[in-house]
mmCIF file with all atom_site columns, C-alpha atoms in Angstrom:
data_model
loop_
_atom_site.group_PDB
_atom_site.id
_atom_site.type_symbol
_atom_site.label_atom_id
_atom_site.label_alt_id
_atom_site.label_comp_id
_atom_site.label_asym_id
_atom_site.label_entity_id
_atom_site.label_seq_id
_atom_site.pdbx_PDB_ins_code
_atom_site.Cartn_x
_atom_site.Cartn_y
_atom_site.Cartn_z
_atom_site.occupancy
_atom_site.B_iso_or_equiv
_atom_site.pdbx_formal_charge
_atom_site.auth_seq_id
_atom_site.auth_comp_id
_atom_site.auth_asym_id
_atom_site.auth_atom_id
_atom_site.pdbx_PDB_model_num
ATOM 1  C CA . MET A 1 1  ? -10.348 -20.021 -6.245  1.00 0.00 ? 198 MET A CA 1
ATOM 2  C CA . ASP A 1 2  ? -8.551  -17.663 -8.462  1.00 0.00 ? 199 ASP A CA 1
ATOM 3  C CA . SER A 1 3  ? -8.267  -14.878 -5.883  1.00 0.00 ? 200 SER A CA 1
ATOM 4  C CA . SER A 1 4  ? -8.377  -12.550 -8.879  1.00 0.00 ? 201 SER A CA 1
ATOM 5  C CA . ASN A 1 5  ? -11.656 -13.156 -9.522  1.00 0.00 ? 202 ASN A CA 1
ATOM 6  C CA . TYR A 1 6  ? -12.017 -10.399 -6.505  1.00 0.00 ? 203 TYR A CA 1
ATOM 7  C CA . HIS A 1 7  ? -9.675  -7.631  -8.175  1.00 0.00 ? 204 HIS A CA 1
ATOM 8  C CA . TYR A 1 8  ? -11.818 -4.100  -9.132  1.00 0.00 ? 205 TYR A CA 1
ATOM 9  C CA . PRO A 1 9  ? -10.565 -1.681  -11.417 1.00 0.00 ? 206 PRO A CA 1
ATOM 10 C CA . PRO A 1 10 ? -9.272  1.271   -9.801  1.00 0.00 ? 207 PRO A CA 1
ATOM 11 C CA . TYR A 1 11 ? -11.264 3.547   -7.940  1.00 0.00 ? 208 TYR A CA 1
ATOM 12 C CA . PHE A 1 12 ? -10.448 6.478   -11.081 1.00 0.00 ? 209 PHE A CA 1
ATOM 13 C CA . GLN A 1 13 ? -12.384 3.991   -13.006 1.00 0.00 ? 210 GLN A CA 1
ATOM 14 C CA . THR A 1 14 ? -15.520 4.645   -11.377 1.00 0.00 ? 211 THR A CA 1
ATOM 15 C CA . PHE A 1 15 ? -16.494 8.178   -12.236 1.00 0.00 ? 212 PHE A CA 1
ATOM 16 C CA . GLN A 1 16 ? -18.235 8.073   -15.312 1.00 0.00 ? 213 GLN A CA 1
ATOM 17 C CA . LYS A 1 17 ? -19.020 10.643  -17.168 1.00 0.00 ? 214 LYS A CA 1
ATOM 18 C CA . GLN A 1 18 ? -23.095 10.333  -17.692 1.00 0.00 ? 215 GLN A CA 1
ATOM 19 C CA . GLY A 1 19 ? -23.962 8.844   -21.197 1.00 0.00 ? 216 GLY A CA 1
ATOM 20 C CA . GLN A 1 20 ? -20.788 8.171   -21.133 1.00 0.00 ? 217 GLN A CA 1
ATOM 21 C CA . MET A 1 21 ? -20.893 4.949   -19.519 1.00 0.00 ? 218 MET A CA 1
ATOM 22 C CA . GLY A 1 22 ? -17.675 2.781   -20.095 1.00 0.00 ? 219 GLY A CA 1
ATOM 23 C CA . HIS A 1 23 ? -16.176 5.118   -22.847 1.00 0.00 ? 220 HIS A CA 1
ATOM 24 C CA . THR A 1 24 ? -15.399 8.323   -19.813 1.00 0.00 ? 221 THR A CA 1
ATOM 25 C CA . ASP A 1 25 ? -12.383 10.671  -21.386 1.00 0.00 ? 222 ASP A CA 1
ATOM 26 C CA . ARG A 1 26 ? -9.552  9.327   -19.646 1.00 0.00 ? 223 ARG A CA 1
ATOM 27 C CA . THR A 1 27 ? -7.626  12.551  -19.714 1.00 0.00 ? 224 THR A CA 1
ATOM 28 C CA . GLN A 1 28 ? -10.576 15.254  -19.273 1.00 0.00 ? 225 GLN A CA 1
ATOM 29 C CA . ARG A 1 29 ? -11.433 12.728  -15.641 1.00 0.00 ? 226 ARG A CA 1
ATOM 30 C CA . LYS A 1 30 ? -7.730  13.068  -14.831 1.00 0.00 ? 227 LYS A CA 1
ATOM 31 C CA . ALA A 1 31 ? -7.898  16.768  -14.930 1.00 0.00 ? 228 ALA A CA 1
ATOM 32 C CA . ASP A 1 32 ? -11.333 16.705  -13.038 1.00 0.00 ? 229 ASP A CA 1
ATOM 33 C CA . LEU A 1 33 ? -10.057 15.267  -10.187 1.00 0.00 ? 230 LEU A CA 1
ATOM 34 C CA . TYR A 1 34 ? -6.342  17.741  -10.196 1.00 0.00 ? 231 TYR A CA 1
ATOM 35 C CA . ALA A 1 35 ? -9.202  20.167  -10.321 1.00 0.00 ? 232 ALA A CA 1
ATOM 36 C CA . CYS A 1 36 ? -11.456 18.372  -7.971  1.00 0.00 ? 233 CYS A CA 1
ATOM 37 C CA . GLY A 1 37 ? -8.136  18.765  -5.208  1.00 0.00 ? 234 GLY A CA 1
ATOM 38 C CA . VAL A 1 38 ? -6.636  15.084  -5.951  1.00 0.00 ? 235 VAL A CA 1
ATOM 39 C CA . ASP A 1 39 ? -2.509  15.675  -5.185  1.00 0.00 ? 236 ASP A CA 1
ATOM 40 C CA . ARG A 1 40 ? -0.808  16.581  -8.868  1.00 0.00 ? 237 ARG A CA 1
ATOM 41 C CA . ASN A 1 41 ? 2.048   14.872  -7.613  1.00 0.00 ? 238 ASN A CA 1
ATOM 42 C CA . VAL A 1 42 ? -0.747  11.636  -7.408  1.00 0.00 ? 239 VAL A CA 1
ATOM 43 C CA . ASN A 1 43 ? -1.262  9.328   -10.466 1.00 0.00 ? 240 ASN A CA 1
ATOM 44 C CA . PRO A 1 44 ? -5.757  8.168   -9.525  1.00 0.00 ? 241 PRO A CA 1
ATOM 45 C CA . ASP A 1 45 ? -5.182  6.267   -12.765 1.00 0.00 ? 242 ASP A CA 1
ATOM 46 C CA . SER A 1 46 ? -2.909  3.763   -10.102 1.00 0.00 ? 243 SER A CA 1
ATOM 47 C CA . GLU A 1 47 ? -4.416  0.658   -8.778  1.00 0.00 ? 244 GLU A CA 1
ATOM 48 C CA . PHE A 1 48 ? -2.475  1.868   -5.198  1.00 0.00 ? 245 PHE A CA 1
ATOM 49 C CA . TRP A 1 49 ? -4.748  5.635   -5.302  1.00 0.00 ? 246 TRP A CA 1
ATOM 50 C CA . ARG A 1 50 ? -7.414  4.205   -3.543  1.00 0.00 ? 247 ARG A CA 1
ATOM 51 C CA . ARG A 1 51 ? -10.991 5.600   -2.039  1.00 0.00 ? 248 ARG A CA 1
ATOM 52 C CA . ASN A 1 52 ? -11.164 3.845   1.252   1.00 0.00 ? 249 ASN A CA 1
ATOM 53 C CA . VAL A 1 53 ? -7.570  5.238   1.882   1.00 0.00 ? 250 VAL A CA 1
ATOM 54 C CA . LEU A 1 54 ? -5.924  7.740   4.680   1.00 0.00 ? 251 LEU A CA 1
ATOM 55 C CA . LEU A 1 55 ? -3.365  10.386  3.799   1.00 0.00 ? 252 LEU A CA 1
ATOM 56 C CA . ASN A 1 56 ? -0.252  10.766  6.608   1.00 0.00 ? 253 ASN A CA 1
ATOM 57 C CA . GLY A 1 57 ? -1.317  12.290  9.128   1.00 0.00 ? 254 GLY A CA 1
ATOM 58 C CA . GLU A 1 58 ? -5.078  12.000  7.935   1.00 0.00 ? 255 GLU A CA 1
ATOM 59 C CA . THR A 1 59 ? -7.582  11.870  10.645  1.00 0.00 ? 256 THR A CA 1
ATOM 60 C CA . MET A 1 60 ? -11.006 9.346   9.352   1.00 0.00 ? 257 MET A CA 1
ATOM 61 C CA . GLU A 1 61 ? -12.942 12.450  9.729   1.00 0.00 ? 258 GLU A CA 1
ATOM 62 C CA . GLN A 1 62 ? -11.080 14.827  8.111   1.00 0.00 ? 259 GLN A CA 1
ATOM 63 C CA . HIS A 1 63 ? -10.905 11.693  5.376   1.00 0.00 ? 260 HIS A CA 1
ATOM 64 C CA . ASP A 1 64 ? -14.217 11.664  5.246   1.00 0.00 ? 261 ASP A CA 1
ATOM 65 C CA . ARG A 1 65 ? -14.349 14.914  4.476   1.00 0.00 ? 262 ARG A CA 1
ATOM 66 C CA . ARG A 1 66 ? -12.443 15.083  1.354   1.00 0.00 ? 263 ARG A CA 1
ATOM 67 C CA . ILE A 1 67 ? -14.125 12.296  0.158   1.00 0.00 ? 264 ILE A CA 1
ATOM 68 C CA . ASP A 1 68 ? -17.172 13.379  0.064   1.00 0.00 ? 265 ASP A CA 1
ATOM 69 C CA . LYS A 1 69 ? -15.682 16.861  -1.081  1.00 0.00 ? 266 LYS A CA 1
ATOM 70 C CA . LEU A 1 70 ? -13.754 15.421  -4.352  1.00 0.00 ? 267 LEU A CA 1
ATOM 71 C CA . GLU A 1 71 ? -17.009 13.103  -5.051  1.00 0.00 ? 268 GLU A CA 1
ATOM 72 C CA . THR A 1 72 ? -19.664 16.732  -5.295  1.00 0.00 ? 269 THR A CA 1
ATOM 73 C CA . CYS A 1 73 ? -17.025 18.295  -6.594  1.00 0.00 ? 270 CYS A CA 1
ATOM 74 C CA . MET A 1 74 ? -17.013 15.108  -9.874  1.00 0.00 ? 271 MET A CA 1
ATOM 75 C CA . GLU A 1 75 ? -20.749 15.037  -9.669  1.00 0.00 ? 272 GLU A CA 1
ATOM 76 C CA . ASN A 1 76 ? -21.175 18.461  -9.888  1.00 0.00 ? 273 ASN A CA 1
ATOM 77 C CA . LYS A 1 77 ? -18.490 18.131  -12.979 1.00 0.00 ? 274 LYS A CA 1
ATOM 78 C CA . GLY A 1 78 ? -21.589 16.331  -14.452 1.00 0.00 ? 275 GLY A CA 1
ATOM 79 C CA . TYR A 1 79 ? -20.074 12.575  -13.452 1.00 0.00 ? 276 TYR A CA 1
ATOM 80 C CA . VAL A 1 80 ? -21.611 9.562   -12.020 1.00 0.00 ? 277 VAL A CA 1
ATOM 81 C CA . ILE A 1 81 ? -19.229 7.490   -9.047  1.00 0.00 ? 278 ILE A CA 1
ATOM 82 C CA . LEU A 1 82 ? -20.405 4.019   -9.484  1.00 0.00 ? 279 LEU A CA 1
ATOM 83 C CA . ASP A 1 83 ? -19.618 1.242   -6.815  1.00 0.00 ? 280 ASP A CA 1
ATOM 84 C CA . PRO A 1 84 ? -16.530 -0.761  -7.358  1.00 0.00 ? 281 PRO A CA 1
ATOM 85 C CA . SER A 1 85 ? -18.671 -3.663  -8.028  1.00 0.00 ? 282 SER A CA 1
ATOM 86 C CA . SER A 1 86 ? -21.130 -2.344  -11.122 1.00 0.00 ? 283 SER A CA 1
ATOM 87 C CA . CYS A 1 87 ? -17.359 -2.732  -12.901 1.00 0.00 ? 284 CYS A CA 1
ATOM 88 C CA . GLY A 1 88 ? -17.295 -5.861  -11.551 1.00 0.00 ? 285 GLY A CA 1
ATOM 89 C CA . PRO A 1 89 ? -13.593 -7.622  -11.204 1.00 0.00 ? 286 PRO A CA 1
ATOM 90 C CA . VAL A 1 90 ? -11.048 -7.285  -13.634 1.00 0.00 ? 287 VAL A CA 1
ATOM 91 C CA . LYS A 1 91 ? -11.667 -10.789 -14.831 1.00 0.00 ? 288 LYS A CA 1
ATOM 92 C CA . ALA A 1 92 ? -15.081 -9.895  -16.123 1.00 0.00 ? 289 ALA A CA 1
ATOM 93 C CA . PRO A 1 93 ? -15.630 -6.195  -16.972 1.00 0.00 ? 290 PRO A CA 1
ATOM 94 C CA . THR A 1 94 ? -19.064 -5.336  -16.875 1.00 0.00 ? 291 THR A CA 1
ATOM 95 C CA . GLY A 1 95 ? -18.241 -2.709  -18.993 1.00 0.00 ? 292 GLY A CA 1
ATOM 96 C CA . LYS A 1 96 ? -19.342 0.588   -17.774 1.00 0.00 ? 293 LYS A CA 1
ATOM 97 C CA . CYS A 1 97 ? -15.993 1.214   -16.292 1.00 0.00 ? 294 CYS A CA 1
ATOM 98 C CA . ASN A 1 98 ? -12.898 2.765   -18.187 1.00 0.00 ? 295 ASN A CA 1
#
């Protein structure tokens, strides 16, 4: 079995503009993520930026509040947040995420 079948796109790509699935402007999405509170020293397009990772010294409660705030802000900007499985593995993308 090829373990790369289970590598999913970065969390960044699960944010898709309504009506633009798979064609969301990556530069605008990054700017919107920063506007929604992502630290500007972080590269959200990196495969290492993940949803379920605690920041240094962060409690689970703080993490949950941070993610809720981020996702609510992005939804208010017109994004739909897809489950990574909707994107498909990197090896066989569905075309919904970019």
